[in-house]
Short mmCIF file of C-alpha atoms in Angstrom, two decimals:
data_model
loop_
_atom_site.label_atom_id
_atom_site.label_comp_id
_atom_site.label_asym_id
_atom_site.label_seq_id
_atom_site.Cartn_x
_atom_site.Cartn_y
_atom_site.Cartn_z
CA MET L 29 -0.80 -50.53 -3.64
CA PHE L 30 -3.43 -50.70 -6.16
CA GLU L 31 -5.86 -50.69 -3.22
CA GLY L 32 -4.29 -47.45 -1.67
CA LEU L 33 -4.55 -45.58 -5.17
CA GLN L 34 -8.25 -46.87 -5.39
CA ARG L 35 -8.62 -45.20 -1.91
CA ILE L 36 -7.25 -42.17 -2.66
CA ALA L 37 -9.18 -41.96 -5.57
CA ALA L 38 -12.36 -42.48 -3.75
CA THR L 39 -11.48 -40.18 -1.19
CA PHE L 40 -10.16 -37.05 -3.03
CA PHE L 41 -11.59 -37.61 -6.51
CA ASN L 42 -14.99 -38.85 -6.38
CA PRO L 43 -16.04 -37.26 -9.66
CA GLY L 44 -20.00 -37.32 -8.38
CA LEU L 45 -19.05 -35.31 -5.59
CA ILE L 46 -16.67 -32.97 -7.28
CA ALA L 47 -19.45 -32.00 -9.59
CA GLN L 48 -21.70 -31.41 -7.15
CA ALA L 49 -19.51 -28.95 -5.34
CA LEU L 50 -18.39 -27.14 -8.27
CA PRO L 51 -22.06 -24.97 -9.06
CA GLU L 52 -22.05 -23.37 -5.49
CA LEU L 53 -17.71 -23.16 -4.87
CA VAL L 54 -18.54 -21.34 -8.48
CA THR L 55 -21.40 -18.98 -8.03
CA VAL L 56 -21.48 -18.31 -4.26
CA GLY L 57 -17.20 -19.64 -3.19
CA LEU L 58 -15.83 -17.35 -5.86
CA PRO L 59 -17.24 -14.00 -5.75
CA ASN L 60 -16.57 -14.22 -1.91
CA THR L 61 -13.14 -15.43 -2.17
CA LEU L 62 -12.45 -12.66 -5.17
CA LEU L 63 -13.94 -9.69 -3.07
CA LEU L 64 -12.22 -10.63 0.23
CA SER L 65 -8.89 -10.73 -1.97
CA VAL L 66 -9.63 -7.54 -3.85
CA PHE L 67 -10.29 -5.83 -0.37
CA ALA L 68 -7.72 -7.25 1.25
CA SER L 69 -5.09 -6.21 -1.50
CA ALA L 70 -6.56 -3.12 -1.53
CA ILE L 71 -5.78 -2.25 1.97
CA GLY L 72 -2.44 -4.14 1.86
CA ILE L 73 -1.18 -2.28 -0.92
CA ALA L 74 -2.51 1.17 0.51
CA LEU L 75 -0.96 0.48 3.85
CA GLY L 76 2.37 -1.12 2.40
CA LEU L 77 2.97 1.87 0.13
CA LEU L 78 2.81 3.98 3.44
CA VAL L 79 4.87 1.46 5.69
CA ALA L 80 7.57 0.85 2.84
CA ALA L 81 8.05 4.88 2.59
CA GLY L 82 8.16 4.97 6.62
CA LEU L 83 10.83 1.82 6.55
CA LEU L 84 13.33 4.15 4.18
CA SER L 85 12.33 7.27 6.54
CA VAL L 86 15.37 8.99 7.80
CA ARG L 87 13.87 9.64 10.96
CA ARG L 88 14.26 7.32 13.26
CA GLY L 89 10.92 8.09 15.34
CA VAL L 90 9.47 7.10 11.58
CA ARG L 91 11.33 4.53 10.94
CA LEU L 92 11.26 2.32 14.01
CA PRO L 93 7.42 1.59 14.42
CA CYS L 94 7.63 0.77 11.19
CA ARG L 95 9.84 -1.82 11.22
CA ILE L 96 8.43 -3.03 14.27
CA TYR L 97 5.03 -3.72 12.92
CA VAL L 98 6.29 -4.95 9.55
CA ASP L 99 8.29 -7.74 11.76
CA ILE L 100 5.18 -8.98 14.36
CA LEU L 101 3.02 -8.82 11.33
CA ARG L 102 5.42 -10.92 9.34
CA GLY L 103 6.19 -13.25 12.68
CA LEU L 104 2.75 -14.22 13.89
CA PRO L 105 1.06 -17.45 12.29
CA HIS L 106 -1.81 -15.86 10.14
CA ILE L 107 -4.21 -17.86 12.20
CA LEU L 108 -3.33 -15.83 15.20
CA THR L 109 -3.17 -12.72 13.65
CA VAL L 110 -6.96 -13.19 12.32
CA TYR L 111 -8.18 -14.49 15.61
CA LEU L 112 -6.54 -11.26 17.29
CA ILE L 113 -8.18 -8.75 14.80
CA GLY L 114 -11.56 -10.72 13.90
CA GLN L 115 -12.37 -11.89 17.53
CA GLY L 116 -10.05 -9.12 19.48
CA LEU L 117 -11.40 -5.62 18.05
CA PRO L 118 -15.17 -6.51 18.61
CA LEU L 119 -14.19 -7.52 22.21
CA ALA L 120 -12.54 -4.22 22.77
CA GLY L 121 -15.43 -2.42 21.75
CA LEU L 122 -14.40 -1.24 18.33
CA SER L 123 -17.33 -2.66 16.36
CA LEU L 124 -16.18 -1.24 13.48
CA PHE L 125 -17.83 -3.42 10.89
CA GLY L 126 -21.19 -4.51 13.81
CA GLY L 127 -21.24 -8.35 13.31
CA ASN L 128 -20.04 -8.22 9.49
CA THR L 129 -17.50 -10.84 9.46
CA TYR L 130 -16.61 -9.89 6.24
CA GLY L 131 -15.12 -6.80 7.29
CA TYR L 132 -12.94 -8.08 9.87
CA ALA L 133 -11.69 -10.89 7.66
CA ALA L 134 -10.95 -8.34 4.93
CA LEU L 135 -9.12 -6.04 7.90
CA ALA L 136 -7.24 -8.79 9.31
CA ILE L 137 -5.80 -10.35 6.08
CA GLY L 138 -5.01 -6.47 4.91
CA LEU L 139 -2.87 -5.92 7.55
CA ILE L 140 -1.29 -9.22 7.52
CA GLU L 141 -0.20 -8.17 3.71
CA SER L 142 0.20 -4.98 4.36
CA ALA L 143 3.66 -6.00 6.15
CA TYR L 144 4.50 -8.39 3.12
CA PHE L 145 3.58 -5.60 0.65
CA ALA L 146 5.83 -3.16 2.33
CA GLU L 147 8.78 -5.07 2.37
CA ILE L 148 8.28 -5.77 -1.44
CA PHE L 149 7.67 -1.93 -2.33
CA ARG L 150 10.63 -1.07 0.19
CA ALA L 151 12.97 -3.45 -2.04
CA GLY L 152 11.91 -1.93 -5.38
CA PHE L 153 12.23 2.00 -4.03
CA GLN L 154 15.82 0.99 -2.72
CA SER L 155 16.56 -0.23 -5.96
CA VAL L 156 15.66 2.95 -8.11
CA GLU L 157 19.05 4.79 -9.05
CA ARG L 158 20.27 7.57 -6.81
CA GLY L 159 20.83 9.48 -9.73
CA GLN L 160 17.08 9.55 -10.65
CA ILE L 161 16.42 10.91 -6.97
CA GLU L 162 19.26 13.66 -7.77
CA ALA L 163 17.87 14.92 -10.75
CA ALA L 164 14.15 14.88 -9.77
CA ARG L 165 15.61 17.09 -6.43
CA SER L 166 17.90 19.24 -8.33
CA THR L 167 15.09 20.55 -10.02
CA GLY L 168 13.64 21.69 -6.72
CA LEU L 169 11.26 18.74 -6.33
CA THR L 170 10.67 18.15 -2.61
CA LEU L 171 11.30 14.72 -1.26
CA ARG L 172 7.35 13.83 -0.93
CA GLN L 173 7.22 14.85 -4.42
CA THR L 174 10.16 12.85 -5.66
CA MET L 175 8.91 9.70 -3.83
CA ARG L 176 5.46 10.53 -5.41
CA TYR L 177 6.20 10.96 -8.96
CA ILE L 178 9.86 9.09 -9.32
CA ILE L 179 10.54 7.05 -6.72
CA ILE L 180 7.04 5.10 -6.08
CA PRO L 181 5.72 4.80 -9.99
CA GLN L 182 9.49 3.16 -10.92
CA GLY L 183 9.67 1.23 -8.13
CA ALA L 184 6.45 -0.09 -7.86
CA ARG L 185 6.78 -1.31 -11.74
CA ARG L 186 10.01 -3.09 -10.90
CA VAL L 187 8.33 -5.07 -8.27
CA LEU L 188 5.03 -6.22 -10.37
CA PRO L 189 6.59 -10.02 -10.02
CA PRO L 190 6.57 -10.47 -6.47
CA LEU L 191 3.62 -8.22 -6.11
CA THR L 192 1.73 -11.09 -8.28
CA GLY L 193 3.35 -13.74 -6.14
CA GLN L 194 1.78 -11.65 -2.82
CA PHE L 195 -1.97 -11.12 -4.59
CA ILE L 196 -1.94 -15.13 -5.23
CA LEU L 197 -0.87 -15.70 -1.44
CA VAL L 198 -3.95 -13.04 -0.65
CA ILE L 199 -6.32 -15.17 -2.80
CA LYS L 200 -5.07 -18.45 -0.78
CA ALA L 201 -5.19 -16.59 2.74
CA THR L 202 -8.82 -15.66 2.14
CA SER L 203 -9.47 -19.30 2.96
CA LEU L 204 -8.59 -18.29 6.94
CA VAL L 205 -12.02 -16.18 7.39
CA TYR L 206 -13.62 -19.48 7.81
CA LEU L 207 -12.07 -19.54 11.48
CA LEU L 208 -14.23 -16.39 12.28
CA GLY L 209 -17.50 -17.80 11.08
CA LEU L 210 -19.32 -16.98 7.88
CA THR L 211 -23.41 -16.91 6.96
CA ALA L 212 -24.00 -19.56 4.16
CA SER L 213 -24.12 -16.94 1.84
CA GLN L 214 -20.64 -15.11 3.00
CA ARG L 215 -18.93 -18.31 2.74
CA GLU L 216 -15.69 -18.15 0.50
CA MET L 217 -14.25 -21.38 -1.57
CA PHE L 218 -12.64 -22.83 1.11
CA ALA L 219 -15.77 -22.71 3.50
CA ILE L 220 -17.81 -24.30 1.20
CA ALA L 221 -15.61 -27.16 -0.04
CA GLN L 222 -15.00 -28.06 4.03
CA ASP L 223 -18.71 -27.94 4.77
CA ALA L 224 -19.02 -30.20 2.05
CA ALA L 225 -16.23 -32.32 2.79
CA ILE L 226 -17.75 -32.81 6.22
CA ASN L 227 -21.29 -33.40 5.27
CA ASN L 228 -20.45 -36.41 2.86
CA ALA L 229 -17.50 -37.54 4.82
CA ASN L 230 -15.39 -37.50 1.68
CA LEU L 231 -12.28 -35.00 0.45
CA SER L 232 -13.38 -34.57 -3.10
CA PRO L 233 -15.38 -31.23 -2.69
CA LEU L 234 -11.72 -29.76 -1.29
CA THR L 235 -10.13 -31.28 -4.37
CA ALA L 236 -13.04 -29.38 -6.56
CA ALA L 237 -12.19 -25.80 -4.48
CA GLY L 238 -8.60 -26.71 -5.34
CA LEU L 239 -9.09 -26.96 -9.16
CA VAL L 240 -11.18 -23.20 -8.85
CA TYR L 241 -7.93 -22.04 -6.90
CA LEU L 242 -6.03 -23.20 -9.61
CA ALA L 243 -8.23 -21.67 -12.31
CA LEU L 244 -7.82 -18.29 -10.49
CA THR L 245 -4.34 -18.22 -9.60
CA ILE L 246 -2.64 -19.73 -12.41
CA PRO L 247 -3.91 -17.20 -15.52
CA THR L 248 -3.53 -14.31 -12.97
CA THR L 249 0.46 -15.11 -13.06
CA TYR L 250 0.89 -15.18 -16.44
CA ALA L 251 -1.55 -12.53 -17.25
CA ILE L 252 0.29 -10.19 -14.82
CA ASN L 253 4.26 -11.56 -16.20
CA ALA L 254 2.44 -10.65 -19.98
CA TRP L 255 1.72 -7.36 -18.69
CA ASP L 256 5.35 -7.05 -16.94
CA ARG L 257 6.94 -8.02 -20.07
CA ARG L 258 4.99 -5.55 -22.34
CA LEU L 259 6.20 -2.79 -19.36
CA ARG L 260 9.83 -3.99 -19.88
CA GLY L 261 9.44 -4.81 -23.80
CA ALA L 262 8.58 -0.98 -24.40
CA ARG L 263 11.62 0.17 -22.79
CA ALA L 264 14.13 -2.23 -24.70
CA THR L 265 14.28 -0.56 -28.09
CA ARG L 266 17.03 1.06 -30.08
CA PRO L 267 17.74 4.61 -30.20
CA VAL L 268 15.93 6.54 -33.02
CA ASP L 269 18.73 7.47 -35.32
CA ALA L 270 22.32 8.90 -34.50
CA GLU L 271 22.36 12.87 -34.59
CA MET I 21 18.67 29.10 -29.65
CA SER I 22 17.61 31.52 -27.58
CA PRO I 23 17.36 31.22 -23.81
CA SER I 24 16.04 33.86 -21.75
CA ILE I 25 18.65 34.59 -18.92
CA THR I 26 18.56 37.24 -16.27
CA GLN I 27 20.10 40.20 -17.06
CA ARG I 28 22.99 40.68 -14.91
CA GLY I 29 23.98 36.82 -14.19
CA THR I 30 23.75 35.48 -10.68
CA ARG I 31 27.28 35.20 -9.15
CA LEU I 32 28.16 32.32 -7.01
CA ARG I 33 30.65 32.06 -4.14
CA PHE I 34 32.57 29.07 -2.60
CA GLU I 35 33.81 30.00 0.43
CA ASN I 36 36.45 28.13 2.51
CA LEU I 37 34.93 24.73 1.71
CA HIS I 38 35.66 21.53 3.74
CA LYS I 39 34.35 17.94 2.59
CA SER I 40 35.34 14.76 3.25
CA PHE I 41 33.70 11.59 2.74
CA GLY I 42 34.75 8.80 5.80
CA ARG I 43 38.29 9.84 6.41
CA THR I 44 39.05 10.72 3.05
CA ALA I 45 39.36 14.39 2.61
CA VAL I 46 37.51 15.58 -0.97
CA LEU I 47 38.15 19.38 -0.53
CA ARG I 48 40.39 21.42 1.40
CA ASP I 49 39.81 24.89 2.27
CA VAL I 50 38.07 25.69 -1.50
CA THR I 51 37.47 29.29 -2.05
CA LEU I 52 36.24 30.13 -5.49
CA ASP I 53 34.43 33.01 -7.03
CA VAL I 54 31.98 32.56 -9.84
CA PRO I 55 31.29 36.05 -11.94
CA GLY I 56 27.62 36.29 -12.97
CA GLY I 57 27.20 35.61 -17.12
CA LEU I 58 30.52 33.70 -17.32
CA THR I 59 31.46 30.40 -17.75
CA THR I 60 33.91 28.28 -15.22
CA CYS I 61 35.58 25.57 -16.43
CA ILE I 62 36.61 23.30 -13.86
CA VAL I 63 39.26 20.48 -14.83
CA GLY I 64 41.49 18.25 -12.98
CA PRO I 65 42.54 14.43 -12.22
CA SER I 66 39.58 11.76 -11.63
CA GLY I 67 38.81 11.85 -7.72
CA SER I 68 40.24 15.39 -7.47
CA GLY I 69 37.07 17.04 -5.99
CA LYS I 70 35.95 18.78 -9.00
CA SER I 71 32.53 16.88 -9.06
CA THR I 72 31.83 17.47 -5.27
CA LEU I 73 32.49 20.98 -5.61
CA LEU I 74 30.14 21.18 -8.35
CA ARG I 75 27.56 19.45 -6.06
CA CYS I 76 27.92 21.79 -3.21
CA ALA I 77 26.73 24.57 -5.46
CA ASN I 78 23.10 23.15 -5.22
CA LEU I 79 23.49 21.03 -1.93
CA LEU I 80 23.41 17.70 -3.49
CA GLU I 81 26.43 17.42 -1.16
CA ARG I 82 26.39 19.39 2.13
CA PRO I 83 29.93 21.12 3.15
CA GLU I 84 31.19 20.25 6.38
CA ALA I 85 32.37 23.78 6.76
CA GLY I 86 32.37 27.07 4.52
CA ARG I 87 29.61 29.11 2.77
CA VAL I 88 28.10 28.97 -0.56
CA LEU I 89 26.75 32.33 -1.55
CA LEU I 90 24.28 32.32 -4.34
CA ASP I 91 24.46 36.47 -4.70
CA GLU I 92 23.97 37.69 -1.14
CA LEU I 93 22.25 34.53 -0.06
CA ASP I 94 24.15 32.20 1.85
CA ILE I 95 22.34 28.54 1.15
CA THR I 96 23.96 26.54 3.43
CA ALA I 97 22.62 28.59 6.27
CA PRO I 98 20.20 26.02 8.24
CA HIS I 99 17.20 28.54 7.73
CA VAL I 100 17.57 27.99 3.76
CA ASN I 101 14.80 26.21 1.89
CA VAL I 102 17.01 24.03 -0.28
CA ASP I 103 14.55 23.09 -2.74
CA ALA I 104 13.59 26.83 -3.58
CA VAL I 105 17.58 27.19 -3.94
CA ARG I 106 17.52 24.11 -6.53
CA ALA I 107 14.95 25.49 -8.39
CA ARG I 108 17.21 28.49 -9.31
CA VAL I 109 20.25 26.36 -10.18
CA GLY I 110 19.81 23.84 -12.88
CA MET I 111 22.05 20.83 -12.82
CA VAL I 112 22.93 18.48 -16.10
CA PHE I 113 24.44 15.04 -15.03
CA GLN I 114 27.25 12.92 -16.43
CA HIS I 115 24.55 10.07 -16.96
CA PHE I 116 21.73 12.28 -17.95
CA HIS I 117 19.38 10.84 -15.38
CA LEU I 118 16.01 11.18 -17.56
CA PHE I 119 13.11 9.95 -15.61
CA GLN I 120 12.52 6.81 -17.24
CA HIS I 121 8.91 5.90 -17.01
CA LEU I 122 8.20 9.49 -18.27
CA SER I 123 8.00 10.62 -22.05
CA VAL I 124 10.54 13.38 -23.02
CA LEU I 125 7.91 16.21 -22.83
CA ASP I 126 7.19 14.99 -19.33
CA ASN I 127 10.84 15.22 -18.04
CA VAL I 128 11.23 18.70 -18.94
CA THR I 129 7.40 19.72 -17.46
CA LEU I 130 7.47 17.79 -14.22
CA ALA I 131 9.18 20.42 -11.92
CA LEU I 132 7.26 22.88 -14.06
CA CYS I 133 4.03 21.72 -12.92
CA LYS I 134 4.97 20.62 -9.25
CA VAL I 135 7.34 23.40 -8.45
CA ARG I 136 6.55 25.94 -10.65
CA GLY I 137 2.68 24.86 -10.03
CA MET I 138 2.00 25.56 -13.88
CA ALA I 139 -0.92 24.54 -15.55
CA ARG I 140 0.12 21.40 -17.80
CA ASP I 141 -0.71 23.39 -21.13
CA ALA I 142 1.73 26.20 -20.44
CA ALA I 143 4.12 23.72 -19.03
CA ALA I 144 3.82 22.06 -22.23
CA ALA I 145 4.29 25.09 -23.78
CA VAL I 146 7.29 25.86 -22.23
CA ALA I 147 8.81 22.52 -22.55
CA LEU I 148 8.08 22.27 -26.68
CA ASP I 149 9.81 25.74 -26.65
CA LYS I 150 12.88 24.69 -24.76
CA LEU I 151 13.41 21.17 -26.57
CA ALA I 152 13.23 22.88 -29.97
CA ALA I 153 15.89 25.13 -28.22
CA VAL I 154 18.06 22.40 -27.84
CA GLY I 155 17.36 20.63 -31.64
CA LEU I 156 14.81 18.15 -30.35
CA ALA I 157 11.64 19.39 -31.94
CA GLY I 158 9.43 16.29 -32.19
CA LEU I 159 10.70 13.79 -30.14
CA ASP I 160 8.67 15.16 -27.08
CA GLY I 161 6.45 11.91 -27.12
CA ARG I 162 9.53 9.71 -26.97
CA ARG I 163 10.62 7.23 -23.86
CA PRO I 164 14.29 8.59 -23.00
CA LEU I 165 15.82 5.22 -23.39
CA ASP I 166 14.66 5.18 -27.02
CA LEU I 167 17.07 8.40 -27.57
CA SER I 168 20.50 8.29 -28.21
CA GLY I 169 22.88 9.72 -25.47
CA GLY I 170 23.27 12.96 -26.99
CA GLN I 171 19.72 13.36 -27.73
CA GLN I 172 19.22 12.03 -23.87
CA GLN I 173 21.48 14.55 -22.52
CA ARG I 174 19.78 17.68 -24.85
CA VAL I 175 16.91 16.20 -23.00
CA ALA I 176 18.46 17.03 -19.39
CA ILE I 177 19.72 20.24 -20.72
CA ALA I 178 16.14 21.03 -21.55
CA ARG I 179 15.00 19.84 -18.23
CA ALA I 180 16.85 21.87 -15.98
CA LEU I 181 16.64 25.16 -18.56
CA ALA I 182 12.66 24.86 -18.24
CA MET I 183 13.01 26.23 -14.80
CA GLU I 184 14.73 29.40 -16.01
CA PRO I 185 17.78 28.63 -13.57
CA GLU I 186 19.84 31.78 -12.73
CA VAL I 187 22.97 29.21 -12.66
CA MET I 188 23.67 25.82 -15.18
CA LEU I 189 26.19 23.05 -13.69
CA PHE I 190 27.54 20.57 -15.79
CA ASP I 191 28.99 17.38 -14.28
CA GLU I 192 31.04 15.83 -17.16
CA ALA I 193 28.41 16.50 -19.27
CA THR I 194 30.04 14.70 -22.20
CA SER I 195 31.90 12.00 -20.93
CA ALA I 196 29.55 9.20 -21.37
CA LEU I 197 28.64 10.12 -24.93
CA ASP I 198 30.44 8.38 -28.30
CA PRO I 199 32.71 10.72 -29.48
CA GLU I 200 30.43 11.58 -32.56
CA LEU I 201 27.50 12.34 -30.06
CA VAL I 202 29.79 15.19 -27.79
CA LYS I 203 29.77 17.80 -30.79
CA GLY I 204 26.10 18.33 -30.59
CA VAL I 205 25.94 18.90 -26.60
CA LEU I 206 28.63 21.29 -26.86
CA ALA I 207 27.32 23.52 -29.28
CA VAL I 208 24.23 23.79 -26.92
CA MET I 209 26.27 24.82 -23.81
CA ARG I 210 28.32 27.18 -26.12
CA ASP I 211 24.98 28.90 -26.96
CA LEU I 212 24.02 28.98 -23.42
CA ALA I 213 27.26 30.29 -22.55
CA GLN I 214 27.10 33.07 -25.23
CA ALA I 215 23.65 34.21 -24.11
CA GLY I 216 25.07 34.92 -20.85
CA MET I 217 24.36 32.13 -18.65
CA THR I 218 26.40 31.69 -15.13
CA MET I 219 27.85 28.02 -15.83
CA ILE I 220 30.19 25.89 -13.93
CA VAL I 221 31.49 23.55 -16.29
CA VAL I 222 32.97 20.09 -15.02
CA THR I 223 34.73 18.67 -18.13
CA HIS I 224 37.79 17.26 -19.83
CA GLU I 225 36.86 19.00 -23.16
CA MET I 226 39.99 21.13 -22.95
CA ARG I 227 39.05 22.71 -26.35
CA PHE I 228 35.81 23.70 -24.95
CA ALA I 229 37.30 25.49 -21.63
CA ARG I 230 39.91 27.32 -23.90
CA GLU I 231 37.07 28.32 -26.35
CA VAL I 232 34.27 29.01 -23.84
CA ALA I 233 35.47 29.71 -20.34
CA GLY I 234 35.91 33.12 -18.87
CA GLN I 235 38.11 31.60 -16.19
CA VAL I 236 39.46 27.81 -15.73
CA VAL I 237 40.01 26.39 -12.54
CA PHE I 238 42.44 23.14 -11.99
CA ILE I 239 41.57 21.19 -8.82
CA ASP I 240 43.92 18.51 -7.89
CA ASN I 241 43.60 16.58 -4.47
CA GLY I 242 40.57 18.63 -2.94
CA ARG I 243 42.79 21.97 -3.36
CA ILE I 244 42.59 24.48 -6.09
CA VAL I 245 46.09 24.71 -7.41
CA GLU I 246 45.26 27.48 -10.21
CA HIS I 247 42.71 29.46 -11.85
CA GLY I 248 42.61 32.18 -14.09
CA PRO I 249 41.66 33.36 -18.11
CA PRO I 250 41.85 30.68 -20.04
CA GLU I 251 44.78 32.35 -22.38
CA HIS I 252 46.91 32.19 -19.63
CA PHE I 253 45.88 28.75 -17.98
CA PHE I 254 46.61 27.12 -21.06
CA GLU I 255 49.60 29.44 -22.21
CA GLN I 256 51.16 30.10 -19.41
CA PRO I 257 50.40 27.67 -16.70
CA GLU I 258 52.27 28.82 -13.71
CA HIS I 259 52.17 25.53 -11.35
CA PRO I 260 54.23 22.67 -12.30
CA ARG I 261 51.49 20.08 -11.28
CA LEU I 262 49.07 22.03 -13.96
CA ARG I 263 52.20 21.74 -16.49
CA HIS I 264 52.08 18.48 -16.05
CA PHE I 265 48.51 17.67 -16.01
CA LEU I 266 48.25 20.05 -19.30
CA GLU I 267 50.92 17.92 -20.79
CA GLN I 268 49.26 14.93 -20.42
CA VAL I 269 45.79 15.88 -21.53
CA LEU I 270 46.57 18.20 -24.57
#
């Protein structure tokens, strides 16, 4: 029993190896992870908003393709999609980003995430009361304007907590780009940790990477939750006075 | 207050309207003339079709058969631009439906900017004017949910009036208010009626109907049972169904 714990400590928690891995993780891996996360989320959120609007369209010809898109991208293993897009696009002659693995990686993860973001936004849009929409339409706003000025702002605000959760999943999903092969300076946190783990025949660098992931994701969650509370708190005050 | 109103007042005519939700017929062959510049009050029991009829006037509900005429324009015709019609017809809802994510001012300016294409400054000037007219000067920076129900409903009225509508629709505008807040909202509606706005008011406020309406309409079970000038309507109701209704509510 004690021996087992010692073996685990030696394999995962070797202080020397953790300390050795940390500098590169923070100086090279962390910026790359953040950059990929931000690009992938930007693609995911922009596309997700569009697809969410499409999912709620009254026109079947719009709704159905959006539904298929979401179902396929949510139904495939992420690894498979990353391969399909990262390797498939250049093979198909669509060298959008030249030889830059980064672009394909961000695009692949962004597309995957857009399907999840779309479902989150759809739920948010559907939670906006009918009366808000009728009030907007009754002043002469078109459906498109109502979407833009009423439904999206109100719906998106309401789904801030699940959006945060999804953003954290994006941060973690960026580790999948190692599948596409990266130059040394392009490596994100997971790739760096994995290389170090192989070189040292010890898994402690992965533990180090785990620590940095946690240092990134946990504060993010709390920061956005606090922002969400402030947005909600701003509305929950009492009436000014009786008339 | 000094709302600027079109001179002669726009007329509205509902013609042989039919509407059902699923298997329930809500409007059965309803024909009604709403004269320009007057207030038409619609009363009747819950579920009688009052609100549905009102909502046909700006096509929030689309009748299955029949026509709705705004002056000469048949707004139910297929080629008609619904948004343009709605910009001419203001509506006030029972539950206010102010845009919760916008300030009071932005609630009133949104359609001015996006539908009328007004510049922000000009829209704000109109909005402040309308807010002052409904007695809410100085509250333009607040959020709707920071206001009392009565104040929220007056913002909703200002929001509708800002578009300079030719017709105003009120769907039980005071039913969701605490009793002591009803008066202020009714006063604003009364001013508007006296200024010559064409109004259709679905209400349970019989005193308001008696004092302000040019015409009172009783709807029951999707049909207009009786309508006429308030003196006749309240003093000498003809139909037994109306007599019974008035006994219950007066």
